[in-house]
Amino acid sequence: MKIATAAYPMDFLTSWDAYATKIEAWVAEAAGQGAELLVFPEYGAMEIATLAGAAAAADLEGSLHAISERIPQVDALHADLAGKYGAHILAASAPVFDDTLGPRPVNRARLFTPGGAMGFQDKQIMTRFEREDWDVVGGAPLQLFDTALGKIGILICYDSEYPLLGRALRDADLLLVPSCTEAQAGYSRVRIGAMARALEQQCIAVMASTVGDCDWSEAVDTNTGMGGVFCPPDTGFPATGVIAEGVLGKAGWTYAEVDLDAVARVRNDGVVLNRTHWDDQSGRDGPVALRALC
């Protein structure tokens, strides 16, 4: 299976047609390279706020509403493209007001299949900016999607830095990690988290990023990252744990060929069995005694 993961630049859009044309060009390029799974980044949908004008895009609260109101239209576009190009597409995550969850928006990624199905995954743990400046809140619980490509879990950006969330998705063959990070330090935190989750649960982790400057938005004004596809450094996989990676800050797709049979093999007969031996931590993971050595 070929995967395409994005280093995605957001633009100030002049019209809905400009947005639709841009997204279809990205999808067409990846599908033209044979990609069956396309991964867009966290908050890549922020550019949709510009359709409501510069003032709305620049306003933290106004941008939340401007984007959320467009999500049904955005989802219809991605559903159409998934069917047209025969690809599974993880659309860029977006703030979504969901009345069933409360009055404040969640950070939601949506996964579209070629057959017309759609599932969503909300971010679980908010960053300081989301909780202190933006009031974007944690959403519905984690889900595992059983697809024609394999079992897919999604950990949005900061969520990838929490091993128990990765453990909850231990049956996932593919962990998708859409991210949006301002500086290289943030990119590195998410990358390290994605690689750690791939090691612990012996699966493939796919990281997508936003890149470039957006002086029209306080929320995503600076973006640093690149695409990456990571694996357990074990039998059948690269010794580095890196199947493919892009160039930091350079927009475009990163492609990787992955073999999910290799995931099954390493889980059953790897040099190490991290996923199987996870429970050996039980009883050893409580507070430890402090022993003076001075």
PDB file of C-alpha atoms in Angstrom:
ATOM      1  CA  MET A   1       0.000   0.000   0.000  1.00  0.00           C
ATOM      2  CA  LYS A   2       1.232   3.494  -0.808  1.00  0.00           C
ATOM      3  CA  ILE A   3       0.607   6.281   1.688  1.00  0.00           C
ATOM      4  CA  ALA A   4       0.873  10.010   1.025  1.00  0.00           C
ATOM      5  CA  THR A   5       1.261  12.360   3.969  1.00  0.00           C
ATOM      6  CA  ALA A   6       1.197  16.120   3.601  1.00  0.00           C
ATOM      7  CA  ALA A   7       3.349  19.072   4.514  1.00  0.00           C
ATOM      8  CA  TYR A   8       0.503  21.441   3.824  1.00  0.00           C
ATOM      9  CA  PRO A   9       0.638  25.235   3.358  1.00  0.00           C
ATOM     10  CA  MET A  10      -2.508  27.184   4.177  1.00  0.00           C
ATOM     11  CA  ASP A  11      -3.507  30.095   1.963  1.00  0.00           C
ATOM     12  CA  PHE A  12      -5.680  33.189   2.148  1.00  0.00           C
ATOM     13  CA  LEU A  13      -8.474  32.003  -0.135  1.00  0.00           C
ATOM     14  CA  THR A  14     -10.312  34.211  -2.575  1.00  0.00           C
ATOM     15  CA  SER A  15     -13.317  31.938  -3.045  1.00  0.00           C
ATOM     16  CA  TRP A  16     -14.779  28.512  -2.283  1.00  0.00           C
ATOM     17  CA  ASP A  17     -13.855  27.436  -5.800  1.00  0.00           C
ATOM     18  CA  ALA A  18     -10.229  28.336  -5.092  1.00  0.00           C
ATOM     19  CA  TYR A  19     -10.294  26.076  -2.033  1.00  0.00           C
ATOM     20  CA  ALA A  20     -11.991  23.206  -3.858  1.00  0.00           C
ATOM     21  CA  THR A  21      -9.527  23.497  -6.745  1.00  0.00           C
ATOM     22  CA  LYS A  22      -6.578  23.478  -4.340  1.00  0.00           C
ATOM     23  CA  ILE A  23      -7.763  20.392  -2.427  1.00  0.00           C
ATOM     24  CA  GLU A  24      -8.552  18.471  -5.608  1.00  0.00           C
ATOM     25  CA  ALA A  25      -5.095  19.287  -7.011  1.00  0.00           C
ATOM     26  CA  TRP A  26      -3.468  17.841  -3.862  1.00  0.00           C
ATOM     27  CA  VAL A  27      -5.660  14.739  -3.961  1.00  0.00           C
ATOM     28  CA  ALA A  28      -5.169  14.243  -7.702  1.00  0.00           C
ATOM     29  CA  GLU A  29      -1.394  14.490  -7.355  1.00  0.00           C
ATOM     30  CA  ALA A  30      -1.211  11.859  -4.609  1.00  0.00           C
ATOM     31  CA  ALA A  31      -3.720   9.546  -6.259  1.00  0.00           C
ATOM     32  CA  GLY A  32      -1.781   9.921  -9.502  1.00  0.00           C
ATOM     33  CA  GLN A  33       1.255   8.537  -7.690  1.00  0.00           C
ATOM     34  CA  GLY A  34      -0.760   5.520  -6.622  1.00  0.00           C
ATOM     35  CA  ALA A  35      -1.448   6.567  -3.036  1.00  0.00           C
ATOM     36  CA  GLU A  36      -4.408   4.817  -1.436  1.00  0.00           C
ATOM     37  CA  LEU A  37      -4.317   6.709   1.871  1.00  0.00           C
ATOM     38  CA  LEU A  38      -3.872  10.496   1.970  1.00  0.00           C
ATOM     39  CA  VAL A  39      -3.246  12.242   5.285  1.00  0.00           C
ATOM     40  CA  PHE A  40      -3.767  15.987   5.731  1.00  0.00           C
ATOM     41  CA  PRO A  41      -2.626  17.794   8.899  1.00  0.00           C
ATOM     42  CA  GLU A  42      -4.207  19.147  12.039  1.00  0.00           C
ATOM     43  CA  TYR A  43      -5.852  22.542  11.625  1.00  0.00           C
ATOM     44  CA  GLY A  44      -5.093  22.606   7.902  1.00  0.00           C
ATOM     45  CA  ALA A  45      -8.715  23.708   7.593  1.00  0.00           C
ATOM     46  CA  MET A  46      -7.924  27.056   9.225  1.00  0.00           C
ATOM     47  CA  GLU A  47      -7.590  28.588   5.765  1.00  0.00           C
ATOM     48  CA  ILE A  48     -11.342  28.175   5.339  1.00  0.00           C
ATOM     49  CA  ALA A  49     -11.796  31.034   7.818  1.00  0.00           C
ATOM     50  CA  THR A  50     -10.429  33.407   5.181  1.00  0.00           C
ATOM     51  CA  LEU A  51     -13.556  32.822   3.108  1.00  0.00           C
ATOM     52  CA  ALA A  52     -15.367  34.902   5.739  1.00  0.00           C
ATOM     53  CA  GLY A  53     -12.883  37.750   5.310  1.00  0.00           C
ATOM     54  CA  ALA A  54      -9.690  38.970   6.918  1.00  0.00           C
ATOM     55  CA  ALA A  55     -11.381  40.173  10.100  1.00  0.00           C
ATOM     56  CA  ALA A  56     -12.979  36.783  10.771  1.00  0.00           C
ATOM     57  CA  ALA A  57      -9.767  34.918   9.997  1.00  0.00           C
ATOM     58  CA  ALA A  58      -7.775  37.150  12.355  1.00  0.00           C
ATOM     59  CA  ASP A  59     -10.233  36.795  15.219  1.00  0.00           C
ATOM     60  CA  LEU A  60      -9.702  33.684  17.347  1.00  0.00           C
ATOM     61  CA  GLU A  61     -13.378  33.225  18.192  1.00  0.00           C
ATOM     62  CA  GLY A  62     -14.656  34.386  14.827  1.00  0.00           C
ATOM     63  CA  SER A  63     -12.457  31.937  12.954  1.00  0.00           C
ATOM     64  CA  LEU A  64     -13.831  29.009  14.973  1.00  0.00           C
ATOM     65  CA  HIS A  65     -17.368  29.800  13.889  1.00  0.00           C
ATOM     66  CA  ALA A  66     -16.447  30.655  10.296  1.00  0.00           C
ATOM     67  CA  ILE A  67     -14.821  27.261   9.816  1.00  0.00           C
ATOM     68  CA  SER A  68     -17.354  25.164  11.687  1.00  0.00           C
ATOM     69  CA  GLU A  69     -20.192  26.600   9.607  1.00  0.00           C
ATOM     70  CA  ARG A  70     -18.423  25.424   6.422  1.00  0.00           C
ATOM     71  CA  ILE A  71     -17.661  21.868   7.588  1.00  0.00           C
ATOM     72  CA  PRO A  72     -20.681  20.206   5.903  1.00  0.00           C
ATOM     73  CA  GLN A  73     -19.554  21.721   2.587  1.00  0.00           C
ATOM     74  CA  VAL A  74     -15.930  20.753   3.236  1.00  0.00           C
ATOM     75  CA  ASP A  75     -16.938  17.197   4.078  1.00  0.00           C
ATOM     76  CA  ALA A  76     -19.061  16.892   0.944  1.00  0.00           C
ATOM     77  CA  LEU A  77     -16.044  17.952  -1.114  1.00  0.00           C
ATOM     78  CA  HIS A  78     -13.749  15.381   0.512  1.00  0.00           C
ATOM     79  CA  ALA A  79     -16.351  12.610   0.239  1.00  0.00           C
ATOM     80  CA  ASP A  80     -16.668  13.349  -3.465  1.00  0.00           C
ATOM     81  CA  LEU A  81     -12.887  13.350  -3.963  1.00  0.00           C
ATOM     82  CA  ALA A  82     -12.446  10.080  -2.047  1.00  0.00           C
ATOM     83  CA  GLY A  83     -14.914   8.403  -4.381  1.00  0.00           C
ATOM     84  CA  LYS A  84     -13.635  10.105  -7.536  1.00  0.00           C
ATOM     85  CA  TYR A  85      -9.983   9.200  -6.921  1.00  0.00           C
ATOM     86  CA  GLY A  86     -10.555   5.872  -5.133  1.00  0.00           C
ATOM     87  CA  ALA A  87      -8.585   6.899  -2.062  1.00  0.00           C
ATOM     88  CA  HIS A  88      -9.029   7.019   1.679  1.00  0.00           C
ATOM     89  CA  ILE A  89      -8.607  10.642   2.774  1.00  0.00           C
ATOM     90  CA  LEU A  90      -8.008  11.995   6.260  1.00  0.00           C
ATOM     91  CA  ALA A  91      -9.169  15.587   5.819  1.00  0.00           C
ATOM     92  CA  ALA A  92      -7.363  18.370   7.648  1.00  0.00           C
ATOM     93  CA  SER A  93      -8.747  18.714  11.133  1.00  0.00           C
ATOM     94  CA  ALA A  94     -10.986  21.641  11.971  1.00  0.00           C
ATOM     95  CA  PRO A  95     -12.725  23.268  14.915  1.00  0.00           C
ATOM     96  CA  VAL A  96     -16.271  21.949  15.024  1.00  0.00           C
ATOM     97  CA  PHE A  97     -19.144  23.017  17.259  1.00  0.00           C
ATOM     98  CA  ASP A  98     -21.006  19.820  18.158  1.00  0.00           C
ATOM     99  CA  ASP A  99     -24.107  20.464  20.261  1.00  0.00           C
ATOM    100  CA  THR A 100     -24.087  16.884  21.496  1.00  0.00           C
ATOM    101  CA  LEU A 101     -20.742  17.475  23.223  1.00  0.00           C
ATOM    102  CA  GLY A 102     -21.217  20.931  24.705  1.00  0.00           C
ATOM    103  CA  PRO A 103     -21.059  24.625  23.902  1.00  0.00           C
ATOM    104  CA  ARG A 104     -17.394  24.844  22.929  1.00  0.00           C
ATOM    105  CA  PRO A 105     -15.754  23.496  19.753  1.00  0.00           C
ATOM    106  CA  VAL A 106     -13.695  20.333  19.446  1.00  0.00           C
ATOM    107  CA  ASN A 107     -10.730  19.692  17.150  1.00  0.00           C
ATOM    108  CA  ARG A 108     -12.066  17.074  14.719  1.00  0.00           C
ATOM    109  CA  ALA A 109     -10.440  15.063  11.915  1.00  0.00           C
ATOM    110  CA  ARG A 110     -12.638  13.187   9.444  1.00  0.00           C
ATOM    111  CA  LEU A 111     -11.689  10.030   7.533  1.00  0.00           C
ATOM    112  CA  PHE A 112     -13.383   9.444   4.168  1.00  0.00           C
ATOM    113  CA  THR A 113     -13.408   6.145   2.256  1.00  0.00           C
ATOM    114  CA  PRO A 114     -13.873   5.573  -1.495  1.00  0.00           C
ATOM    115  CA  GLY A 115     -17.108   3.734  -0.751  1.00  0.00           C
ATOM    116  CA  GLY A 116     -18.738   6.792   0.791  1.00  0.00           C
ATOM    117  CA  ALA A 117     -18.236   6.049   4.500  1.00  0.00           C
ATOM    118  CA  MET A 118     -16.974   8.701   6.896  1.00  0.00           C
ATOM    119  CA  GLY A 119     -15.738   8.533  10.481  1.00  0.00           C
ATOM    120  CA  PHE A 120     -14.403  11.242  12.720  1.00  0.00           C
ATOM    121  CA  GLN A 121     -11.887  11.469  15.506  1.00  0.00           C
ATOM    122  CA  ASP A 122     -11.757  14.284  18.032  1.00  0.00           C
ATOM    123  CA  LYS A 123      -8.608  15.413  19.787  1.00  0.00           C
ATOM    124  CA  GLN A 124      -8.465  14.157  23.356  1.00  0.00           C
ATOM    125  CA  ILE A 125      -5.975  16.355  25.207  1.00  0.00           C
ATOM    126  CA  MET A 126      -5.719  20.063  24.498  1.00  0.00           C
ATOM    127  CA  THR A 127      -2.496  22.051  24.287  1.00  0.00           C
ATOM    128  CA  ARG A 128      -2.056  25.146  26.428  1.00  0.00           C
ATOM    129  CA  PHE A 129      -2.958  27.430  23.506  1.00  0.00           C
ATOM    130  CA  GLU A 130      -6.138  25.505  22.792  1.00  0.00           C
ATOM    131  CA  ARG A 131      -7.285  25.468  26.407  1.00  0.00           C
ATOM    132  CA  GLU A 132      -5.977  28.836  27.689  1.00  0.00           C
ATOM    133  CA  ASP A 133      -6.315  31.145  24.667  1.00  0.00           C
ATOM    134  CA  TRP A 134      -8.801  29.501  22.334  1.00  0.00           C
ATOM    135  CA  ASP A 135     -11.168  27.464  24.524  1.00  0.00           C
ATOM    136  CA  VAL A 136     -11.180  24.491  22.171  1.00  0.00           C
ATOM    137  CA  VAL A 137     -12.066  21.434  24.251  1.00  0.00           C
ATOM    138  CA  GLY A 138     -11.548  17.684  24.231  1.00  0.00           C
ATOM    139  CA  GLY A 139     -14.167  15.802  22.251  1.00  0.00           C
ATOM    140  CA  ALA A 140     -15.658  12.357  21.778  1.00  0.00           C
ATOM    141  CA  PRO A 141     -13.539   9.342  22.765  1.00  0.00           C
ATOM    142  CA  LEU A 142     -11.023   7.486  20.669  1.00  0.00           C
ATOM    143  CA  GLN A 143     -12.285   5.181  17.930  1.00  0.00           C
ATOM    144  CA  LEU A 144     -10.685   2.445  15.845  1.00  0.00           C
ATOM    145  CA  PHE A 145     -11.715   2.322  12.191  1.00  0.00           C
ATOM    146  CA  ASP A 146     -11.844  -1.031  10.391  1.00  0.00           C
ATOM    147  CA  THR A 147     -11.236  -0.151   6.742  1.00  0.00           C
ATOM    148  CA  ALA A 148     -10.387  -1.912   3.507  1.00  0.00           C
ATOM    149  CA  LEU A 149      -6.777  -0.808   4.097  1.00  0.00           C
ATOM    150  CA  GLY A 150      -6.541  -2.164   7.639  1.00  0.00           C
ATOM    151  CA  LYS A 151      -7.377  -0.959  11.130  1.00  0.00           C
ATOM    152  CA  ILE A 152      -6.745   2.768  11.448  1.00  0.00           C
ATOM    153  CA  GLY A 153      -6.465   4.883  14.600  1.00  0.00           C
ATOM    154  CA  ILE A 154      -5.994   8.645  14.777  1.00  0.00           C
ATOM    155  CA  LEU A 155      -4.059  10.590  17.420  1.00  0.00           C
ATOM    156  CA  ILE A 156      -4.245  14.305  16.686  1.00  0.00           C
ATOM    157  CA  CYS A 157      -0.910  16.054  17.322  1.00  0.00           C
ATOM    158  CA  TYR A 158      -0.503  16.446  21.126  1.00  0.00           C
ATOM    159  CA  ASP A 159      -2.450  13.203  21.677  1.00  0.00           C
ATOM    160  CA  SER A 160       0.457  11.317  20.120  1.00  0.00           C
ATOM    161  CA  GLU A 161       2.625  12.304  23.085  1.00  0.00           C
ATOM    162  CA  TYR A 162       0.552  10.184  25.491  1.00  0.00           C
ATOM    163  CA  PRO A 163       1.378   6.441  25.562  1.00  0.00           C
ATOM    164  CA  LEU A 164      -1.904   5.345  27.147  1.00  0.00           C
ATOM    165  CA  LEU A 165      -3.827   6.821  24.215  1.00  0.00           C
ATOM    166  CA  GLY A 166      -1.604   4.859  21.861  1.00  0.00           C
ATOM    167  CA  ARG A 167      -2.197   1.768  23.982  1.00  0.00           C
ATOM    168  CA  ALA A 168      -5.960   2.243  23.682  1.00  0.00           C
ATOM    169  CA  LEU A 169      -5.425   1.960  19.907  1.00  0.00           C
ATOM    170  CA  ARG A 170      -3.177  -1.111  20.201  1.00  0.00           C
ATOM    171  CA  ASP A 171      -5.113  -2.994  17.532  1.00  0.00           C
ATOM    172  CA  ALA A 172      -4.483  -0.285  14.944  1.00  0.00           C
ATOM    173  CA  ASP A 173      -2.227  -1.255  12.037  1.00  0.00           C
ATOM    174  CA  LEU A 174      -1.884   2.420  11.106  1.00  0.00           C
ATOM    175  CA  LEU A 175      -1.791   5.371  13.499  1.00  0.00           C
ATOM    176  CA  LEU A 176      -2.470   8.650  11.721  1.00  0.00           C
ATOM    177  CA  VAL A 177      -0.944  11.699  13.429  1.00  0.00           C
ATOM    178  CA  PRO A 178      -2.105  14.969  11.845  1.00  0.00           C
ATOM    179  CA  SER A 179      -0.154  17.810  13.449  1.00  0.00           C
ATOM    180  CA  CYS A 180       0.150  21.582  13.506  1.00  0.00           C
ATOM    181  CA  THR A 181       3.283  22.881  15.213  1.00  0.00           C
ATOM    182  CA  GLU A 182       4.670  26.384  15.343  1.00  0.00           C
ATOM    183  CA  ALA A 183       8.366  25.679  15.873  1.00  0.00           C
ATOM    184  CA  GLN A 184      10.808  22.851  15.293  1.00  0.00           C
ATOM    185  CA  ALA A 185      10.662  21.959  18.983  1.00  0.00           C
ATOM    186  CA  GLY A 186       6.935  21.294  18.675  1.00  0.00           C
ATOM    187  CA  TYR A 187       7.447  19.302  15.495  1.00  0.00           C
ATOM    188  CA  SER A 188      10.080  17.224  17.281  1.00  0.00           C
ATOM    189  CA  ARG A 189       7.806  16.539  20.239  1.00  0.00           C
ATOM    190  CA  VAL A 190       5.083  15.152  17.971  1.00  0.00           C
ATOM    191  CA  ARG A 191       7.550  13.226  15.814  1.00  0.00           C
ATOM    192  CA  ILE A 192       9.111  11.637  18.890  1.00  0.00           C
ATOM    193  CA  GLY A 193       5.619  10.793  20.154  1.00  0.00           C
ATOM    194  CA  ALA A 194       4.614   9.238  16.842  1.00  0.00           C
ATOM    195  CA  MET A 195       7.813   7.186  16.703  1.00  0.00           C
ATOM    196  CA  ALA A 196       7.360   6.070  20.304  1.00  0.00           C
ATOM    197  CA  ARG A 197       3.792   4.938  19.667  1.00  0.00           C
ATOM    198  CA  ALA A 198       4.973   2.980  16.593  1.00  0.00           C
ATOM    199  CA  LEU A 199       7.604   1.293  18.758  1.00  0.00           C
ATOM    200  CA  GLU A 200       5.291   0.500  21.681  1.00  0.00           C
ATOM    201  CA  GLN A 201       2.388  -0.886  19.682  1.00  0.00           C
ATOM    202  CA  GLN A 202       4.495  -2.169  16.765  1.00  0.00           C
ATOM    203  CA  CYS A 203       2.561  -0.382  14.057  1.00  0.00           C
ATOM    204  CA  ILE A 204       3.006   2.230  11.316  1.00  0.00           C
ATOM    205  CA  ALA A 205       2.641   5.891  12.395  1.00  0.00           C
ATOM    206  CA  VAL A 206       1.938   8.512   9.725  1.00  0.00           C
ATOM    207  CA  MET A 207       2.589  12.158  10.593  1.00  0.00           C
ATOM    208  CA  ALA A 208       1.318  15.116   8.549  1.00  0.00           C
ATOM    209  CA  SER A 209       2.210  18.775   9.206  1.00  0.00           C
ATOM    210  CA  THR A 210       1.251  22.326   8.368  1.00  0.00           C
ATOM    211  CA  VAL A 211       4.046  24.468   6.938  1.00  0.00           C
ATOM    212  CA  GLY A 212       4.690  28.134   6.173  1.00  0.00           C
ATOM    213  CA  ASP A 213       3.508  31.469   7.513  1.00  0.00           C
ATOM    214  CA  CYS A 214      -0.096  32.664   7.760  1.00  0.00           C
ATOM    215  CA  ASP A 215      -0.020  36.290   8.847  1.00  0.00           C
ATOM    216  CA  TRP A 216      -3.819  36.364   8.610  1.00  0.00           C
ATOM    217  CA  SER A 217      -4.298  34.083  11.640  1.00  0.00           C
ATOM    218  CA  GLU A 218      -3.159  34.330  15.247  1.00  0.00           C
ATOM    219  CA  ALA A 219      -3.829  30.625  15.695  1.00  0.00           C
ATOM    220  CA  VAL A 220      -1.639  29.302  12.856  1.00  0.00           C
ATOM    221  CA  ASP A 221       0.628  32.255  12.077  1.00  0.00           C
ATOM    222  CA  THR A 222       3.820  30.186  11.913  1.00  0.00           C
ATOM    223  CA  ASN A 223       4.062  26.511  10.982  1.00  0.00           C
ATOM    224  CA  THR A 224       7.051  24.152  11.010  1.00  0.00           C
ATOM    225  CA  GLY A 225       6.981  20.496  10.046  1.00  0.00           C
ATOM    226  CA  MET A 226       7.125  17.850   7.346  1.00  0.00           C
ATOM    227  CA  GLY A 227       5.584  14.542   6.451  1.00  0.00           C
ATOM    228  CA  GLY A 228       6.881  11.346   8.006  1.00  0.00           C
ATOM    229  CA  VAL A 229       6.087   7.642   8.088  1.00  0.00           C
ATOM    230  CA  PHE A 230       7.516   5.717  11.043  1.00  0.00           C
ATOM    231  CA  CYS A 231       7.743   2.073  12.078  1.00  0.00           C
ATOM    232  CA  PRO A 232       9.130  -0.176  14.779  1.00  0.00           C
ATOM    233  CA  PRO A 233      12.872  -0.594  14.070  1.00  0.00           C
ATOM    234  CA  ASP A 234      12.606  -4.354  13.936  1.00  0.00           C
ATOM    235  CA  THR A 235      12.431  -7.267  11.525  1.00  0.00           C
ATOM    236  CA  GLY A 236      11.139  -6.261   8.111  1.00  0.00           C
ATOM    237  CA  PHE A 237      11.403  -2.515   8.761  1.00  0.00           C
ATOM    238  CA  PRO A 238      14.166   0.108   8.407  1.00  0.00           C
ATOM    239  CA  ALA A 239      16.616   0.048  11.315  1.00  0.00           C
ATOM    240  CA  THR A 240      16.102   3.772  11.842  1.00  0.00           C
ATOM    241  CA  GLY A 241      12.355   3.495  12.433  1.00  0.00           C
ATOM    242  CA  VAL A 242      11.860   5.902   9.527  1.00  0.00           C
ATOM    243  CA  ILE A 243      10.241   4.589   6.339  1.00  0.00           C
ATOM    244  CA  ALA A 244      10.017   8.013   4.702  1.00  0.00           C
ATOM    245  CA  GLU A 245      10.286  11.667   5.641  1.00  0.00           C
ATOM    246  CA  GLY A 246      10.056  14.971   3.841  1.00  0.00           C
ATOM    247  CA  VAL A 247      12.173  18.115   4.136  1.00  0.00           C
ATOM    248  CA  LEU A 248      11.509  20.380   7.095  1.00  0.00           C
ATOM    249  CA  GLY A 249       9.390  23.333   6.004  1.00  0.00           C
ATOM    250  CA  LYS A 250       9.022  22.210   2.382  1.00  0.00           C
ATOM    251  CA  ALA A 251       5.445  21.860   1.171  1.00  0.00           C
ATOM    252  CA  GLY A 252       4.344  18.708  -0.622  1.00  0.00           C
ATOM    253  CA  TRP A 253       3.546  15.050  -0.218  1.00  0.00           C
ATOM    254  CA  THR A 254       5.811  12.462   1.334  1.00  0.00           C
ATOM    255  CA  TYR A 255       5.194   8.982  -0.043  1.00  0.00           C
ATOM    256  CA  ALA A 256       5.824   5.606   1.541  1.00  0.00           C
ATOM    257  CA  GLU A 257       5.171   2.007   0.575  1.00  0.00           C
ATOM    258  CA  VAL A 258       4.074   0.033   3.624  1.00  0.00           C
ATOM    259  CA  ASP A 259       3.387  -3.667   4.143  1.00  0.00           C
ATOM    260  CA  LEU A 260       0.853  -4.360   6.859  1.00  0.00           C
ATOM    261  CA  ASP A 261       1.775  -8.054   6.779  1.00  0.00           C
ATOM    262  CA  ALA A 262       5.081  -6.887   8.213  1.00  0.00           C
ATOM    263  CA  VAL A 263       3.172  -5.329  11.115  1.00  0.00           C
ATOM    264  CA  ALA A 264       1.524  -8.681  11.846  1.00  0.00           C
ATOM    265  CA  ARG A 265       4.842 -10.511  11.570  1.00  0.00           C
ATOM    266  CA  VAL A 266       6.728  -8.211  13.918  1.00  0.00           C
ATOM    267  CA  ARG A 267       3.919  -8.342  16.456  1.00  0.00           C
ATOM    268  CA  ASN A 268       4.045 -12.143  16.413  1.00  0.00           C
ATOM    269  CA  ASP A 269       7.757 -12.759  16.027  1.00  0.00           C
ATOM    270  CA  GLY A 270       9.790  -9.562  16.307  1.00  0.00           C
ATOM    271  CA  VAL A 271      13.211  -9.367  17.909  1.00  0.00           C
ATOM    272  CA  VAL A 272      11.272  -7.723  20.749  1.00  0.00           C
ATOM    273  CA  LEU A 273       7.559  -7.917  21.517  1.00  0.00           C
ATOM    274  CA  ASN A 274       6.803  -4.495  23.005  1.00  0.00           C
ATOM    275  CA  ARG A 275       3.078  -4.690  22.310  1.00  0.00           C
ATOM    276  CA  THR A 276       2.687  -8.152  23.876  1.00  0.00           C
ATOM    277  CA  HIS A 277       4.911  -7.336  26.847  1.00  0.00           C
ATOM    278  CA  TRP A 278       3.161  -4.018  27.640  1.00  0.00           C
ATOM    279  CA  ASP A 279       1.255  -5.597  30.525  1.00  0.00           C
ATOM    280  CA  ASP A 280       4.516  -6.632  32.165  1.00  0.00           C
ATOM    281  CA  GLN A 281       4.638  -3.042  33.394  1.00  0.00           C
ATOM    282  CA  SER A 282       1.626  -3.695  35.601  1.00  0.00           C
ATOM    283  CA  GLY A 283       2.599  -3.649  39.253  1.00  0.00           C
ATOM    284  CA  ARG A 284       5.925  -2.001  38.391  1.00  0.00           C
ATOM    285  CA  ASP A 285       4.517   1.343  37.312  1.00  0.00           C
ATOM    286  CA  GLY A 286       3.404   2.819  40.637  1.00  0.00           C
ATOM    287  CA  PRO A 287       5.242   5.452  42.721  1.00  0.00           C
ATOM    288  CA  VAL A 288       8.726   4.305  43.638  1.00  0.00           C
ATOM    289  CA  ALA A 289      10.624   4.605  46.865  1.00  0.00           C
ATOM    290  CA  LEU A 290      13.207   7.396  47.122  1.00  0.00           C
ATOM    291  CA  ARG A 291      16.522   5.925  48.141  1.00  0.00           C
ATOM    292  CA  ALA A 292      19.249   8.207  49.438  1.00  0.00           C
ATOM    293  CA  LEU A 293      22.722   7.527  48.028  1.00  0.00           C
ATOM    294  CA  CYS A 294      24.581  10.459  49.585  1.00  0.00           C
TER     295      CYS A 294
END
